[in-house]
Coordinates of C-alpha atoms in Angstrom, one line a residue:
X1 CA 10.2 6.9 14.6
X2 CA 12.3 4.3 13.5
X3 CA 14.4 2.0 15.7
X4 CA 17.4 3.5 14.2
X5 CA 16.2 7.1 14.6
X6 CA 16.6 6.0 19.2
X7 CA 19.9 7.9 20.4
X8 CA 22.5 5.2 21.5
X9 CA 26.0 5.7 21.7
X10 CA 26.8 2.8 19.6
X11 CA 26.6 4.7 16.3
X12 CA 22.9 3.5 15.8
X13 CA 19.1 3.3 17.6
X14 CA 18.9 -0.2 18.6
X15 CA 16.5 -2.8 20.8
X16 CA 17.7 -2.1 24.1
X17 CA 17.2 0.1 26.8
X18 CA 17.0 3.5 25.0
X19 CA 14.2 1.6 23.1
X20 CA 12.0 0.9 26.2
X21 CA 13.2 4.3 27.5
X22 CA 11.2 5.5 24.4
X23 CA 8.5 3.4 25.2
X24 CA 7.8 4.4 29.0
X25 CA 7.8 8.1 26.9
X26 CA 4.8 7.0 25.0
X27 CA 3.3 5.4 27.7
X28 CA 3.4 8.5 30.1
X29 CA 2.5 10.7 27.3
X30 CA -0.9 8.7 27.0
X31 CA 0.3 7.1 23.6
X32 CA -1.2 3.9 22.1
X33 CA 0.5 3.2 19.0
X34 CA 4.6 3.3 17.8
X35 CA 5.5 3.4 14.4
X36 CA 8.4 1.8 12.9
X37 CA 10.0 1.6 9.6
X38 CA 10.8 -2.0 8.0
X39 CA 13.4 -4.0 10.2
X40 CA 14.7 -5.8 7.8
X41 CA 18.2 -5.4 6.7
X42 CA 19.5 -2.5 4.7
X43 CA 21.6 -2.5 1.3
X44 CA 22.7 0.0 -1.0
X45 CA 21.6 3.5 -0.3
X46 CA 20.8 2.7 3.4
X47 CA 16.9 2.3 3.0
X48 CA 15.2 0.0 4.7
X49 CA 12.7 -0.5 1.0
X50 CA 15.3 -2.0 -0.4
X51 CA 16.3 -5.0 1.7
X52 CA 18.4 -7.9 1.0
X53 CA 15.4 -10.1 2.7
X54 CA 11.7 -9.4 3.1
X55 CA 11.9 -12.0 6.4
X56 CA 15.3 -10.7 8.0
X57 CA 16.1 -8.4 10.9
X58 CA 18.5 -5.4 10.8
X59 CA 21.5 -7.0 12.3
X60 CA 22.4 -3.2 13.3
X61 CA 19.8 -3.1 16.0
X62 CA 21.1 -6.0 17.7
X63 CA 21.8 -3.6 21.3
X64 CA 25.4 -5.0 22.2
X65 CA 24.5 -4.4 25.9
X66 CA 22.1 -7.3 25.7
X67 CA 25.0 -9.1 24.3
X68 CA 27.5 -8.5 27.3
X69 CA 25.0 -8.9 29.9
X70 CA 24.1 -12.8 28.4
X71 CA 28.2 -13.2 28.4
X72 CA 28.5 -13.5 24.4
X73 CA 30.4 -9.8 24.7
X74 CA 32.9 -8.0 26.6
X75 CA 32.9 -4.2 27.3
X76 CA 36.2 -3.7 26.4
X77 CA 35.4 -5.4 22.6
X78 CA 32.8 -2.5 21.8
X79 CA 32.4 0.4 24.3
X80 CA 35.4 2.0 22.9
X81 CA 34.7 2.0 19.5
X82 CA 34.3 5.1 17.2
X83 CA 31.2 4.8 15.3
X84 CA 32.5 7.7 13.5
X85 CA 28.6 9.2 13.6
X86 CA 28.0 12.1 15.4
X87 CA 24.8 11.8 17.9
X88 CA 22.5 13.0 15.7
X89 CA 23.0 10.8 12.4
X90 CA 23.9 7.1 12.0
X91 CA 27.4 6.5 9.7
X92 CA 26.3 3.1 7.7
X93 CA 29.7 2.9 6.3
X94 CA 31.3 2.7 9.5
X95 CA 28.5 0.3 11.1
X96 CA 29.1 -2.1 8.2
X97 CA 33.1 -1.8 8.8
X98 CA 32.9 -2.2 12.4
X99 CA 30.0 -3.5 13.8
X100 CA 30.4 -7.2 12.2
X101 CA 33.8 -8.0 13.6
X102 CA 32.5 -8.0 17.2
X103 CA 29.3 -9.4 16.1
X104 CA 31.5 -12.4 15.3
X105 CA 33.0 -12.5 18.6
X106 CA 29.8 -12.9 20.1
X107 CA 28.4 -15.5 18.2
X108 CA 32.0 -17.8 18.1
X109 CA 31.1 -17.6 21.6
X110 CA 27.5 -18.5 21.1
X111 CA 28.5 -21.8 19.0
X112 CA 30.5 -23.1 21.5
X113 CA 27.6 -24.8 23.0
X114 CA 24.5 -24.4 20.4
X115 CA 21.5 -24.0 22.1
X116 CA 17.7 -26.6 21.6
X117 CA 15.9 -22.5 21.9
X118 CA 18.2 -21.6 18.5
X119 CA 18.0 -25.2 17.2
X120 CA 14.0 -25.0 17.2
X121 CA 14.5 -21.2 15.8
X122 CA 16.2 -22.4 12.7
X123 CA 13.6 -25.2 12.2
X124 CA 10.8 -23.0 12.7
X125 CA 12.1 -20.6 9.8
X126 CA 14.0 -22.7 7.6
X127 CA 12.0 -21.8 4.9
X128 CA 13.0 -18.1 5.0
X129 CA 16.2 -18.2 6.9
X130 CA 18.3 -21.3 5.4
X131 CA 18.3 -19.6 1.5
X132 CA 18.6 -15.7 3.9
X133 CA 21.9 -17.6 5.6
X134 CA 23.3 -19.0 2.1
X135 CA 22.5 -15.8 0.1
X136 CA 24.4 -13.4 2.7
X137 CA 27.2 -15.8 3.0
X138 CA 28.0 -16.0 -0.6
X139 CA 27.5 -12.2 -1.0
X140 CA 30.5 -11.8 0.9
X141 CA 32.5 -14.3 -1.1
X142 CA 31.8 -12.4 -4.0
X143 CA 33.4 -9.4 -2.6
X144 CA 29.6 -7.5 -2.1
X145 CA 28.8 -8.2 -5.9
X146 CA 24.7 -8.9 -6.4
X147 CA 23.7 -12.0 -7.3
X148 CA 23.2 -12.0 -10.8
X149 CA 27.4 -11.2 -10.9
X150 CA 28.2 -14.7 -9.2
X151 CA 29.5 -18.4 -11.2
X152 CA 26.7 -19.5 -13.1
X153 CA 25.7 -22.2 -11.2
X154 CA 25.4 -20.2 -8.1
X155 CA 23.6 -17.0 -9.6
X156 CA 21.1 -19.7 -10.7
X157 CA 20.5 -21.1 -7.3
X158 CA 21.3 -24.8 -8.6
X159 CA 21.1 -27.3 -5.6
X160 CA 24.8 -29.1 -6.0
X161 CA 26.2 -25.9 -6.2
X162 CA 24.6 -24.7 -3.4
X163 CA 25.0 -27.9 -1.3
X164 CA 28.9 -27.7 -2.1
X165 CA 29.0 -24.1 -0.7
X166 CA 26.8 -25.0 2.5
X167 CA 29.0 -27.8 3.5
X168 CA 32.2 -25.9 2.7
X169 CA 31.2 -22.8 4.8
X170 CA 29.1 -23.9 7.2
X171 CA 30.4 -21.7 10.3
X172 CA 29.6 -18.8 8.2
X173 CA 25.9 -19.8 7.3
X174 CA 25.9 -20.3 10.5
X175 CA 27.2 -16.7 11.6
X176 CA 23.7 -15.4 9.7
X177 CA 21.4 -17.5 11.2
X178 CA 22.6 -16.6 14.5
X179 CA 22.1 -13.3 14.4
X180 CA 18.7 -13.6 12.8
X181 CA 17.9 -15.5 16.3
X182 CA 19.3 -13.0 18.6
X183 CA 17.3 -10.1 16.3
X184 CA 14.2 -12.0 16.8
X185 CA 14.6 -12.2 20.3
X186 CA 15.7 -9.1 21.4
X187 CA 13.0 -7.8 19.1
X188 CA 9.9 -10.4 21.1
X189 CA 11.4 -9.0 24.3
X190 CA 11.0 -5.0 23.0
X191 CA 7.6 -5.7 21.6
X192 CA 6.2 -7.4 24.7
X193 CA 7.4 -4.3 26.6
X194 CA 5.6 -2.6 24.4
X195 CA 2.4 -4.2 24.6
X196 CA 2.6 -4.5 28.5
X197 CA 2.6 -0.7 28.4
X198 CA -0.5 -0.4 26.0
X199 CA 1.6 -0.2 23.2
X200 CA 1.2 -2.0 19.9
X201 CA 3.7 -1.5 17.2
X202 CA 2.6 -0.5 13.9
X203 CA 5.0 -1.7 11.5
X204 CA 5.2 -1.4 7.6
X205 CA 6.1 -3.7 4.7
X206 CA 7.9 -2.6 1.5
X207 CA 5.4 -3.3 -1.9
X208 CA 8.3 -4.5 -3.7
X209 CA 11.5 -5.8 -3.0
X210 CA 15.5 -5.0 -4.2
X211 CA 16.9 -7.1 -7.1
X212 CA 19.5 -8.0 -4.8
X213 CA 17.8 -10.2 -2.3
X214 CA 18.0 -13.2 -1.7
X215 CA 13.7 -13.2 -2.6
X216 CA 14.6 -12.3 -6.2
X217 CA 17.7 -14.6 -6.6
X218 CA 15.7 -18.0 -4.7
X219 CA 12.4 -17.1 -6.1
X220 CA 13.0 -16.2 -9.4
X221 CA 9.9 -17.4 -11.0
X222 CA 7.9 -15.0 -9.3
X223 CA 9.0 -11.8 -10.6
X224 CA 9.5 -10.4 -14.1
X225 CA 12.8 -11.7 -15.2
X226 CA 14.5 -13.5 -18.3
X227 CA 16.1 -16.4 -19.3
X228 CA 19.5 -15.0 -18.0
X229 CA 17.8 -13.6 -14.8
X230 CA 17.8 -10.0 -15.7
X231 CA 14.6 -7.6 -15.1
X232 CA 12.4 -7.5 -18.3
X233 CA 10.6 -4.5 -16.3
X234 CA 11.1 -2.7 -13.2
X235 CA 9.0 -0.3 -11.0
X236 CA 8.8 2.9 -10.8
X237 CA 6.5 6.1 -11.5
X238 CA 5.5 8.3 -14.3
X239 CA 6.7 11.9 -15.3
X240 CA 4.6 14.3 -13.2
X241 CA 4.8 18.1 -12.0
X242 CA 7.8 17.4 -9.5
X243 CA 9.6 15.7 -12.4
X244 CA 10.0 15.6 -16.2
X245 CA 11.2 12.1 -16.4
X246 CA 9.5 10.2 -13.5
X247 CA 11.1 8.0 -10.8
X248 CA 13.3 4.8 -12.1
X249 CA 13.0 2.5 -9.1
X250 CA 14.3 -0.3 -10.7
X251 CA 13.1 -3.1 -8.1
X252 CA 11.9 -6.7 -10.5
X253 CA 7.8 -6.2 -11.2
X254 CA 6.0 -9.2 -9.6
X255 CA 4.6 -11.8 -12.4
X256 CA 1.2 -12.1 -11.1
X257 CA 0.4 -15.3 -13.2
X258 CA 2.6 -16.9 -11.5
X259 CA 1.4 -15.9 -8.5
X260 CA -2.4 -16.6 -8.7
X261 CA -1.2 -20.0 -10.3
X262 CA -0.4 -20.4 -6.6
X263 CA -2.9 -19.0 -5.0
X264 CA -0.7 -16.1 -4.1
X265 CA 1.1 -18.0 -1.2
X266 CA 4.4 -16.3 -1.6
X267 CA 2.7 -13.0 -0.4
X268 CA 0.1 -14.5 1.6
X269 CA 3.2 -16.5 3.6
X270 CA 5.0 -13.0 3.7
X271 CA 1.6 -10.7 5.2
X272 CA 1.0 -13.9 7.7
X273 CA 4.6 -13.8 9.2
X274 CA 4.7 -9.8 9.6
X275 CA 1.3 -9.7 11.4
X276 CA 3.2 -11.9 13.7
X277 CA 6.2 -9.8 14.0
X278 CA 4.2 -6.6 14.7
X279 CA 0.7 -5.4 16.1
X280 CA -0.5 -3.8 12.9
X281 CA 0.9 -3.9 9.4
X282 CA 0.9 -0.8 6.7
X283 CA 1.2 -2.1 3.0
X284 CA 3.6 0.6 1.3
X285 CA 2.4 1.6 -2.5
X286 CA -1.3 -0.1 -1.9
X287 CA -1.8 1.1 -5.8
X288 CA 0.3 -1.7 -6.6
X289 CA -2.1 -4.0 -6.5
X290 CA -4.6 -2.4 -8.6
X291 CA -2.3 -1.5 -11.1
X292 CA 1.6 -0.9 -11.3
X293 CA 3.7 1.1 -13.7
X294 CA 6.4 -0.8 -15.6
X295 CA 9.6 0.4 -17.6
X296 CA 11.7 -1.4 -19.9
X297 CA 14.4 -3.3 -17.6
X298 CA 16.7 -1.3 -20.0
X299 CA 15.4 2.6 -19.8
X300 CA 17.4 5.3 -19.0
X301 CA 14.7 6.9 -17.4
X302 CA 10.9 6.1 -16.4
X303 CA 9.2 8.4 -19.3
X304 CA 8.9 5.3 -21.3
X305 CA 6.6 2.9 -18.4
X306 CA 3.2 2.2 -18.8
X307 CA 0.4 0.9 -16.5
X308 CA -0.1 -2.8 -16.2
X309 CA -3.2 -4.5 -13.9
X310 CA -2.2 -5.4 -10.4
X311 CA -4.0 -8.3 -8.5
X312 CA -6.9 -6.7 -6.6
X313 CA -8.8 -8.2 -4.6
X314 CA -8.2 -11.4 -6.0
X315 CA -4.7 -11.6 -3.6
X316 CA -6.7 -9.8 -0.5
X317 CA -9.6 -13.0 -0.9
X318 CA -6.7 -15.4 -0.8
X319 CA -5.3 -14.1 2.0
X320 CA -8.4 -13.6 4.5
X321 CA -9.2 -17.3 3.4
X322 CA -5.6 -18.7 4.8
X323 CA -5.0 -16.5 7.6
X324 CA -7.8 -14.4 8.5
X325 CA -9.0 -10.7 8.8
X326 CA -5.8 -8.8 9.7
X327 CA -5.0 -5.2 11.2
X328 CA -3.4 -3.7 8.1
X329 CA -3.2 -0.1 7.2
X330 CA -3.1 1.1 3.4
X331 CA -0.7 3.7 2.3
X332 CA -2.7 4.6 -1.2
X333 CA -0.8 7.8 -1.3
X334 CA -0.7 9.9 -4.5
X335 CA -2.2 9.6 -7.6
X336 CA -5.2 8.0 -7.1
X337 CA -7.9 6.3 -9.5
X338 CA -11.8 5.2 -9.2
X339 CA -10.4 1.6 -9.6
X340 CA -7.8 2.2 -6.6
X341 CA -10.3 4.0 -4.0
X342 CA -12.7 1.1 -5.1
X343 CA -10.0 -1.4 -4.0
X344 CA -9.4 0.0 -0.8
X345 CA -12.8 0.1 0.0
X346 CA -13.7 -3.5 -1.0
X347 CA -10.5 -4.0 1.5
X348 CA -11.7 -2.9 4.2
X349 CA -8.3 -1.1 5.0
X350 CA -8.1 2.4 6.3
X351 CA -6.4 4.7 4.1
X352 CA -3.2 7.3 5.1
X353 CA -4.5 11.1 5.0
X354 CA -1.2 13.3 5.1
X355 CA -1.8 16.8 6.8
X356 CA 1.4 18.3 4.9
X357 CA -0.2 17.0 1.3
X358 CA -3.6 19.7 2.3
X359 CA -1.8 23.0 1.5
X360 CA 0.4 22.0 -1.7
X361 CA -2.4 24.1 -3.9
X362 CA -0.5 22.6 -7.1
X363 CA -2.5 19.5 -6.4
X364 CA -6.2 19.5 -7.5
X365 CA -6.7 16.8 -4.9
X366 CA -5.0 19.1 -2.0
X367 CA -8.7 19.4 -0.5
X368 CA -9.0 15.8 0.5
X369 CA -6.0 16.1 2.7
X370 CA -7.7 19.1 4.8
X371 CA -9.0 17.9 7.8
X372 CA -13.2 18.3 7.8
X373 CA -13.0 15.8 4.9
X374 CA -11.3 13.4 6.6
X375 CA -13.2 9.9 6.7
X376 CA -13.6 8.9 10.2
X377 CA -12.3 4.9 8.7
X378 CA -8.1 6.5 8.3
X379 CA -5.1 6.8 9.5
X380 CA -3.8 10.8 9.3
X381 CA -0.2 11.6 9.3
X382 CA 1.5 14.9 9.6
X383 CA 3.9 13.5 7.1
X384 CA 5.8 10.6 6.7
X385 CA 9.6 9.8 6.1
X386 CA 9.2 10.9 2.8
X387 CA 7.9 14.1 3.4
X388 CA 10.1 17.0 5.4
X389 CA 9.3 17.8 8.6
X390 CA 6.6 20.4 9.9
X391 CA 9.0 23.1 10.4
X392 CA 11.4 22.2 7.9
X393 CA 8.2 22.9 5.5
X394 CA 6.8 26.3 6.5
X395 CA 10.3 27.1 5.4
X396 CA 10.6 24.8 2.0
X397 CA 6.9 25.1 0.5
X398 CA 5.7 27.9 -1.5
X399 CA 4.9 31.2 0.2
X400 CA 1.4 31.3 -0.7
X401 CA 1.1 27.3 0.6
X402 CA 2.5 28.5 3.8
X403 CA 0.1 31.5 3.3
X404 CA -2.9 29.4 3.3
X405 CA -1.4 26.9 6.0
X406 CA -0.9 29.8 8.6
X407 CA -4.5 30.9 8.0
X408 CA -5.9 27.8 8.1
X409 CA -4.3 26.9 11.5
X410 CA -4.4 29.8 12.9
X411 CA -0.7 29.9 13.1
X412 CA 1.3 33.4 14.4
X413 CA 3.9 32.1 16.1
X414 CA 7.0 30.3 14.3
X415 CA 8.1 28.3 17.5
X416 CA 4.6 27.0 17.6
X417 CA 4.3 25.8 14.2
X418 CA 4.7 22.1 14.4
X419 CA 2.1 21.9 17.3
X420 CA -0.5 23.9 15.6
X421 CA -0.2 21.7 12.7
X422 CA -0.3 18.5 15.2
X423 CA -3.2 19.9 17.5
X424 CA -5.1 20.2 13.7
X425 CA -4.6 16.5 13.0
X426 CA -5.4 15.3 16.6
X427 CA -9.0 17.3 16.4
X428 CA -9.9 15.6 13.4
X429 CA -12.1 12.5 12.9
X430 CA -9.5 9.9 12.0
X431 CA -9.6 6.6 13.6
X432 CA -5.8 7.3 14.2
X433 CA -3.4 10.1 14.5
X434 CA -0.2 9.4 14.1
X435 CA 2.7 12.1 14.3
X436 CA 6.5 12.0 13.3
X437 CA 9.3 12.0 16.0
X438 CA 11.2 14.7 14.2
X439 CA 7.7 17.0 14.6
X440 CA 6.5 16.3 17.9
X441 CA 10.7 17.4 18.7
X442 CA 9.8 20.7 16.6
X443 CA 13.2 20.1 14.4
X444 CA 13.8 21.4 10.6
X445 CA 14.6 20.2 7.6
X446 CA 18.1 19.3 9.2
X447 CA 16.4 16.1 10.6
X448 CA 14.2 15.4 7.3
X449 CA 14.6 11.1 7.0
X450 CA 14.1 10.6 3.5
X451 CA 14.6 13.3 0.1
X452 CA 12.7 10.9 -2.6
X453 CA 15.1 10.2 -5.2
X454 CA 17.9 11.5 -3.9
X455 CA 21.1 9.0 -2.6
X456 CA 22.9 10.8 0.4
X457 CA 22.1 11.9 3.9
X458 CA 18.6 9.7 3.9
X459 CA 17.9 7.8 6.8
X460 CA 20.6 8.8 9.5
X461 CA 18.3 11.2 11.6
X462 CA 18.5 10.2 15.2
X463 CA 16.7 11.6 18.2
X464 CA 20.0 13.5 20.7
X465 CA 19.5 11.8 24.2
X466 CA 17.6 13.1 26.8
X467 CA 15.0 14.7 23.6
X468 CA 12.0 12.3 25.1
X469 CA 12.3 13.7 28.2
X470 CA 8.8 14.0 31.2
X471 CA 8.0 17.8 30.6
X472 CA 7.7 16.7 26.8
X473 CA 5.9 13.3 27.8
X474 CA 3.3 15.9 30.2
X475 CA 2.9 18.7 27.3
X476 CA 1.6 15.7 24.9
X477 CA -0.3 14.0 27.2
X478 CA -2.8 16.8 27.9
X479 CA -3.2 17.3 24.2
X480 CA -3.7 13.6 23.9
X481 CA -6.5 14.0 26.5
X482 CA -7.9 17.3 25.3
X483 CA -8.5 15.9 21.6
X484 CA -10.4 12.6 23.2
X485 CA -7.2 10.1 21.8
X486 CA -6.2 8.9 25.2
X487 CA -5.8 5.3 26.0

């Protein structure tokens, strides 16, 4: 469950006491593990895979409570607010209307006496958090527009340009980098909660990242672009039985020369400072790095992509040399090669089994999905946010999938779906068993988090208050014991 999925009555889940609410729910219900989706900030289209920053927060989760009780906020500023949401789904357009005016009360506040704890934090993270600051300060200039719209000079990241606009508007830069500090520490505070109650958070990073972000627009040389900074490729997947054209992404492909020229230190830098943000890391699209599809920057549609060779273990090497073995989970979802299941084995990773994926007949590799074939080295999901929820399913999926799902499980009872499906994962031999929020709550498609290339309604499930509640945390716990996966 994502941080924005916690109920809140500030239009949106954030890091405060709902959040450790949440976590003495896991705790009592014999949980070790919580599973979040990126926290860095979201753009266009709401999702958190396409971020204006790898590095940054979600400036959305910073709880305003916290705020008022360190004196940077008054009640009266934001208690009466209409979020315009209802409290079940997040309203991003009203959050980015109204939650950044009383953001900026809090932090004039803040700057009235700047702090050696936020002096260090800027030091510490210049090199992520001064271009974060500049890029975000100069996107509102520009009205929203993405980078490769702004003056030339600017759009090409030249240094006198950019020193002009950092002297200039300082207080705003400013603005950015404080809030970056109070993310960070209201998010070291939830974490060590967390970990105090036998929690570790699992959390996830993106394979690529959006065109505009300030990683694309200050790093330019290490993605696929041209001479006037425009995409000569972009990502995305091919045409397949779910559709005729495939999926136009459109995020800038990595150029990998570049990268091993460097001994991959961009990504090994970016993998080093998430293991320190979370417990344990999942690397989204895994098949990336043994080989990615790319489509002319200028297609209509992805029909037209072909597969290029990713890294392999050449970047996992580099990495294990400059910072060690790390906890890192590999989502090496859908179609996969010899080449791929070689790489993840040479890794070392555990792989993402997907309970939902077993009964969709139309796939010839449906079998690996069913439980007894399970490798004990794995991760197994019910489904993630890309797939709809357990109940939501049963009434989506083909009859004779459900047909075959019902037997398999043993399933008679409708209301009972979603647990039967969850007891089958938690009796199987993966390392890990991991189940969505929106399943273990037995809600339908209503609540699905993400429609895959769809734009509207994604991401703006939230849990109602009071849905974590003891006779929920006692009905999981004995499961959890039953099926050996207690802490």
């Amino acid at each position: 469950m994502h941080i924005s999925s916690l109920s809140s009555p500030f239009g949106i889940g954030t890091m405060g006491k709902e959040a450790r609410e949440f976590v003495d729910f896991l705790e009592k219900s014999g949980q070790s593990y919580w599973q979040i989706l990126p926290i860095c900030p979201t753009s266009y289209g709401d999702s958190p895979y396409q971020s204006y920053s790898t590095f940054a927060g979600n400036p959305y989760f910073i709880d305003l409570d916290i705020l008022e009780k360190e004196g940077y906020l008054k009640k009266a500023e934001y208690e009466n607010i209409d979020w315009e949401s209802t409290p079940d789904k997040v309203n991003y357009g009203a959050l980015y209307n109204k939650r950044y005016p009383v953001l900026k009360l809090a932090v004039e506040r803040f700057l009235k006496e700047v702090s050696e704890p936020f002096e260090t934090y800027c030091r510490e993270n210049a090199y992520w958090l001064d271009d974060y600051a500049l890029f975000m300060t100069l996107k509102d200039l520009h009205g929203g527009l993405a980078w490769n719209e702004w003056k030339l000079p600017l759009k090409n990241h030249e240094e006198a340009a950019l020193s002009e606009v950092s002297i200039q508007y300082k207080n705003e830069i400013l603005f950015w980098k404080v809030l970056q500090y109070w993310f960070f520490e209201q998010w070291n505070e939830l974490r060590a909660y967390a970990n105090e109650k036998g929690i570790d958070i699992i959390g996830d990073i993106p394979f690529y990242v959006a065109f505009d972000s300030v990683d694309a627009w200050a790093h330019s040389e290490l993605f696929q672009l041209d001479e006037n900074r425009r995409p000569v490729d972009v990502a995305g997947c091919p045409p397949d039985g779910f559709s005729a054209t495939g999926q136009l992404w459109g995020n800038p492909l990595y150029n990998w020369e570049v990268h091993e020229k460097s001994h991959y230190a961009w990504w090994i830098q970016r993998i080093g400072y998430l293991t320190k943000v979370y417990n344990v890391l999942r690397i989204d699209h895994f098949r990336g790095f043994d080989c990615y599809y790319a489509i002319p920057g200028d297609a209509p549609d992805a029909s037209s992509g072909r597969w290029m060779e990713g890294p392999g273990m050449k970047l996992f090497r580099a990495m294990e040399e400059t910072i060690g073995p790390q906890r890192i989970i590999a989502e090496d979802l859908g179609f996969l090669t010899e080449s791929v299941k070689k790489l993840l084995k040479d890794s070392g990773f555990p792989g993402m089994k997907i309970l939902e994926f077993a009964f969709d007949t139309r796939e010839s590799s449906h079998e690996d999905y069913l439980p007894y074939n399970y490798p004990p080295h794995c991760v197994a999901y019910t489904g993630t946010h890309d797939n709809d929820t357990i109940q939501g399913w049963f009434t989506s999926a083909r009859q004779e999938d459900v047909d075959f799902a019902k037997a398999y499980l043993h399933l008679d009872d409708p209301s009972d779906y979603h647990w039967g499906m969850m007891r089958a994962l938690w009796a199987s031999t993966a390392e890990f068993a991991i189940v969505q929020a929106q399943d273990l709550l037995g809600l339908g498609s209503e609540s699905r988090m993400n429609t895959p290339s769809t734009m509207g309604g994604n991401w703006v499930w939230r849990a109602l208050p009071g849905s974590f509640n003891d006779g929920l945390a006692e009905k999981l716990a004995r499961y959890t014991k039953l099926y050996g996966r207690s802490r």
